[in-house]
CSV table of C-alpha atoms in Angstrom, one decimal:
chain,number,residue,atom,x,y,z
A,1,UNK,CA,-72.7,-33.4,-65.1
A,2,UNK,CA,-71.1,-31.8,-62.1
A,3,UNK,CA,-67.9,-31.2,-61.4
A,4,UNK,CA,-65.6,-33.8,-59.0
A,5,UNK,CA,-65.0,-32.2,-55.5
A,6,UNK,CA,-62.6,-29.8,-54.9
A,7,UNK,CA,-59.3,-31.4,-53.1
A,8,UNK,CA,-59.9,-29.4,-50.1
A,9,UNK,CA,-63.4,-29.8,-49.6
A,10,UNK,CA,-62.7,-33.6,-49.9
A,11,UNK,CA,-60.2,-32.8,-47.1
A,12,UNK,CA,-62.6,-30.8,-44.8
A,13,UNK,CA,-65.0,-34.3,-45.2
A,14,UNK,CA,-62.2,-36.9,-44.8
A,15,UNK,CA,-62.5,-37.3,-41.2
A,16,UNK,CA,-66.0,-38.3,-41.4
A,17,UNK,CA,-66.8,-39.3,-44.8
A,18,UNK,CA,-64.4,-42.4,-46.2
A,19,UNK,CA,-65.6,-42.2,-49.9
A,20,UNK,CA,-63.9,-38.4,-49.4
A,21,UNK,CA,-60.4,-40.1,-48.5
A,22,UNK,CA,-60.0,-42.7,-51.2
A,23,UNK,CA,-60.7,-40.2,-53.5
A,24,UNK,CA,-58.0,-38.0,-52.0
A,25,UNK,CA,-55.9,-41.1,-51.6
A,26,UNK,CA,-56.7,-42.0,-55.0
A,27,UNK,CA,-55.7,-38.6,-56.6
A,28,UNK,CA,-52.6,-38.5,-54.4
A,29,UNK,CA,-50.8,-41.7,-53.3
A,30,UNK,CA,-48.8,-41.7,-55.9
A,31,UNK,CA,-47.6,-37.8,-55.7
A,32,UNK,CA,-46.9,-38.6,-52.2
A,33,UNK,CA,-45.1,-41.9,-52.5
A,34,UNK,CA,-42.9,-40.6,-55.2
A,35,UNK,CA,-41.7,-37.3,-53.0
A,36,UNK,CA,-41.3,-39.3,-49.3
A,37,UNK,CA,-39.2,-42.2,-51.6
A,38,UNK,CA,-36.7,-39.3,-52.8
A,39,UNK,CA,-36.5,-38.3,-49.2
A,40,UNK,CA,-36.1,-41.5,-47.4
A,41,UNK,CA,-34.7,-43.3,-50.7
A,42,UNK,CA,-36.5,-47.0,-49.2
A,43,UNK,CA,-40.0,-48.4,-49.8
A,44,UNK,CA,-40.6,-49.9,-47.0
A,45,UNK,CA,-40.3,-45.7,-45.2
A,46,UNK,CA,-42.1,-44.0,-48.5
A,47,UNK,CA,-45.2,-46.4,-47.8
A,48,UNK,CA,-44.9,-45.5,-44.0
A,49,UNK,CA,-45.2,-41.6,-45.3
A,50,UNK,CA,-47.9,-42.4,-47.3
A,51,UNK,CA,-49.7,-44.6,-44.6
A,52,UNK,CA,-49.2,-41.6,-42.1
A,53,UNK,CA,-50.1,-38.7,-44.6
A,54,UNK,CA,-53.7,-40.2,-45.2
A,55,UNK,CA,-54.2,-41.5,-41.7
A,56,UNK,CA,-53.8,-37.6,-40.1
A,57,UNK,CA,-55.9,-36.9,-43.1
A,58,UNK,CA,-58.4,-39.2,-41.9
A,59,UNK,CA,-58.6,-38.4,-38.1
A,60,UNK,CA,-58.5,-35.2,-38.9
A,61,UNK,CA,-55.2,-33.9,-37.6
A,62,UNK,CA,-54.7,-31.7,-40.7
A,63,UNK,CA,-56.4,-29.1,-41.2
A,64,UNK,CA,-55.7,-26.1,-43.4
A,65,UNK,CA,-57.1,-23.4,-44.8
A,66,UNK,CA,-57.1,-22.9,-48.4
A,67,UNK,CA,-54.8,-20.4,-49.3
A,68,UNK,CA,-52.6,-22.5,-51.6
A,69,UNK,CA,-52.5,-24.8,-53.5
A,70,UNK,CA,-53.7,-28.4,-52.5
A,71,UNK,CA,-50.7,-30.0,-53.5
A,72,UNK,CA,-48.5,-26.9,-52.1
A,73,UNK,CA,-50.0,-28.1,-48.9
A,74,UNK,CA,-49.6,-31.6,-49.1
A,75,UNK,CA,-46.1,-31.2,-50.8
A,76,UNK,CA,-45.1,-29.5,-47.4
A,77,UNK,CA,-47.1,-32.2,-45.0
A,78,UNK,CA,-45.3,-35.0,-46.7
A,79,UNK,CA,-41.7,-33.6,-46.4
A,80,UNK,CA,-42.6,-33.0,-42.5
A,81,UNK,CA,-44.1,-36.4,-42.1
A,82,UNK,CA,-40.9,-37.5,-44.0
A,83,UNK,CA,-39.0,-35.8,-41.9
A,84,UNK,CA,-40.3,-37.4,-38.9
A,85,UNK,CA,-40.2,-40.9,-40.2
A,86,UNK,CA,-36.4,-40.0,-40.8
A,87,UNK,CA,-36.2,-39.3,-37.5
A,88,UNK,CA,-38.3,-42.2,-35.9
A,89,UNK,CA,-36.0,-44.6,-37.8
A,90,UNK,CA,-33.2,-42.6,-37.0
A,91,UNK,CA,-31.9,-42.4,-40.2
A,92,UNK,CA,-28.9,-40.0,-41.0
A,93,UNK,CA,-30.4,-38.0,-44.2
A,94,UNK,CA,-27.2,-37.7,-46.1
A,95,UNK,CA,-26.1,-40.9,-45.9
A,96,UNK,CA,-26.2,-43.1,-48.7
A,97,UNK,CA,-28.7,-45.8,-48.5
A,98,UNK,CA,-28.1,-49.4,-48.7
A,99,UNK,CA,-28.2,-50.5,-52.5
A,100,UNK,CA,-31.2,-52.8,-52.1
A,101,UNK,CA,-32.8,-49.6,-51.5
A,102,UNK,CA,-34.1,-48.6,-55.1
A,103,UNK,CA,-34.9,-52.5,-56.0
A,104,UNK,CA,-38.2,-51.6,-55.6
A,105,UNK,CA,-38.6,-49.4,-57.9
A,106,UNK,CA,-37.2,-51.6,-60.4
A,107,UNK,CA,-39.2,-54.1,-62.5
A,108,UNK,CA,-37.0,-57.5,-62.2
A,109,UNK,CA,-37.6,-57.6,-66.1
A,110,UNK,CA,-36.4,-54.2,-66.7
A,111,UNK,CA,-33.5,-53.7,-69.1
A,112,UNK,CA,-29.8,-52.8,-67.3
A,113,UNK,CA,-29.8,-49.4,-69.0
A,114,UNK,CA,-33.1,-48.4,-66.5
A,115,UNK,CA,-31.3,-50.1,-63.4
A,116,UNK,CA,-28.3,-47.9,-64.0
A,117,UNK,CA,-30.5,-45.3,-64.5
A,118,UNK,CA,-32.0,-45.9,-61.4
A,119,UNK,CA,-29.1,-46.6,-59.3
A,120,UNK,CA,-27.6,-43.5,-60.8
A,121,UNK,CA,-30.5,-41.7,-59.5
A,122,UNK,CA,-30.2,-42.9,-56.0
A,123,UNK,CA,-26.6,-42.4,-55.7
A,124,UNK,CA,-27.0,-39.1,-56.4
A,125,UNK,CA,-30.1,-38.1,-53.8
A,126,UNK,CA,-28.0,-39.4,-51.5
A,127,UNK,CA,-25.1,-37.0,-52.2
A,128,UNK,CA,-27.9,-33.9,-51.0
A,129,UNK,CA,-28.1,-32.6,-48.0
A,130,UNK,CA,-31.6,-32.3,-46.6
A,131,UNK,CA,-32.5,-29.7,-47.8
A,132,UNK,CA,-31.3,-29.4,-51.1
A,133,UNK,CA,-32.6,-32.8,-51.6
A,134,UNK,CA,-36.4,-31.4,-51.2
A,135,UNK,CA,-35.6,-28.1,-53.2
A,136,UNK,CA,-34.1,-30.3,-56.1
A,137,UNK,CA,-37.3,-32.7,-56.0
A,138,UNK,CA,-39.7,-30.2,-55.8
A,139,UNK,CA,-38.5,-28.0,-58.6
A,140,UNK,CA,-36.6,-31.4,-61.5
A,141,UNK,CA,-39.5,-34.4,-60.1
A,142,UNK,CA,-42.8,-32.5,-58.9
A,143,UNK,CA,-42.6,-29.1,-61.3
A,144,UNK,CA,-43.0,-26.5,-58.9
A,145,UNK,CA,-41.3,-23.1,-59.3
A,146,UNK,CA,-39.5,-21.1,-57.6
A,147,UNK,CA,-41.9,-19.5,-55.3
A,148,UNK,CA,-44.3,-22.4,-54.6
A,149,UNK,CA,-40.6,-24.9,-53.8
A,150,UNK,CA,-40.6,-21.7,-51.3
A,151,UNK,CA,-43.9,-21.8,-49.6
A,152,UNK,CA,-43.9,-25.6,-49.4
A,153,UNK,CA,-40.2,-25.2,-47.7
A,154,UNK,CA,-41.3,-22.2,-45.5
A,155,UNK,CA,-38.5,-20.0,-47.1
A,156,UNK,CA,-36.9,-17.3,-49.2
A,157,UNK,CA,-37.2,-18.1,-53.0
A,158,UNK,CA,-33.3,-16.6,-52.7
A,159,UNK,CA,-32.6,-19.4,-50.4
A,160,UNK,CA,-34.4,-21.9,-52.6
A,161,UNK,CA,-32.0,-20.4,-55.6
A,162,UNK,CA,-29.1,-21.1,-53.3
A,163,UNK,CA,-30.0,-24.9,-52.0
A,164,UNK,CA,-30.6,-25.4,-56.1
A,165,UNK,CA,-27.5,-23.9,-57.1
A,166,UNK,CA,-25.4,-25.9,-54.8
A,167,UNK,CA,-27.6,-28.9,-55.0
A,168,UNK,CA,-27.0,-28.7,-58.9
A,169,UNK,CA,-23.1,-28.2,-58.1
A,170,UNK,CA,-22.7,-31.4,-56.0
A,171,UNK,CA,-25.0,-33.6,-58.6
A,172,UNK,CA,-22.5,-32.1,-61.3
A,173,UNK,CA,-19.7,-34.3,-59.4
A,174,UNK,CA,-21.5,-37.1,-58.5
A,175,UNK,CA,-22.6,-38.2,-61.9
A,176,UNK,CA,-19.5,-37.4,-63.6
A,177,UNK,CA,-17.4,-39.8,-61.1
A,178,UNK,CA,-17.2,-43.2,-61.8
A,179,UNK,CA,-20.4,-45.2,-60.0
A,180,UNK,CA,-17.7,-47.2,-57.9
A,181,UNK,CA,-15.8,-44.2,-56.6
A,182,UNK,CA,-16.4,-44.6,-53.1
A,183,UNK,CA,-18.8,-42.2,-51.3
A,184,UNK,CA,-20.4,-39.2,-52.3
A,185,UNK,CA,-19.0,-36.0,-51.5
């Protein structure tokens, strides 16, 4: 039985061959979904990353080399797409989105303990900075260490310690304050 394609020879045949991107699409969506919600913190934007990841990916606006990781690479393509959908909707990135925003993420039968979960999640993304929102999902939701949080950031693992040592310092405050405290800091 042979093996299933490699994730960046699927790539180098998306533009041309669809089969190639729903299984790319397949493998992925959710990986992508999951880091562009984090960023943006709505739906409604996450799906837009997710829409405009694969769609380069299919007219064949991203190409790469393999020298990483696939999902280094794609890590790094969905925080810049995020970044531009932040932009396009003119968002402010540390502000803290409205509270309908992590509704969808919530099953309406899902017990209150999971909603405050959620909710405490969301409040505290939105207390990060840019940037030390992506180091903290890369490194706590997505796994990666130190080095490969780098290379998808385009910087110093020291500067990846720092983001996640302040990042850590901030979420230290936010969930120890009572959730109707006003803003974050």
């Amino acid at each position: 039985m042979d093996a299933p394609p490699d994730d960046w020879d699927l790539l180098a045949r998306a533009s041309t061959d669809p089969c190639a991107l729903e299984q790319l699409f397949s493998r992925h969506r959710h990986y992508v979904f999951r880091l562009a919600w984090g960023l943006l913190q709505n739906d409604s934007d996450a799906n837009d990353v997710v829409q405009d990841v694969f769609f380069k990916m299919q007219t064949g606006r991203l190409k790469a080399a393999p020298r990483a990781r696939f999902t280094t690479w794609l890590y790094r393509v969905t925080i810049n797409t995020g970044r531009e959908q932040g932009r396009r909707t003119r968002k402010t990135w540390g502000a803290a989105p409205a509270p309908e925003a992590a509704d969808g993420l919530a099953d309406a039968a899902a017990d209150p303990a999971r909603l405050d979960a959620r909710e405490d999640l969301r409040r505290s993304l939105a207390a990060l900075p840019l940037r030390q929102r992506e180091v903290v999902l890369l490194r706590f939701f997505e796994g990666f260490d130190t080095q490969e949080t780098a290379a998808i950031l385009g910087c110093r693992a020291g500067t990846v310690k720092a983001h996640l040592h302040r990042a850590t310092q901030t979420l230290r405050q936010v969930l120890s304050a009572p959730p109707n405290s006003g803003d974050p800091p």
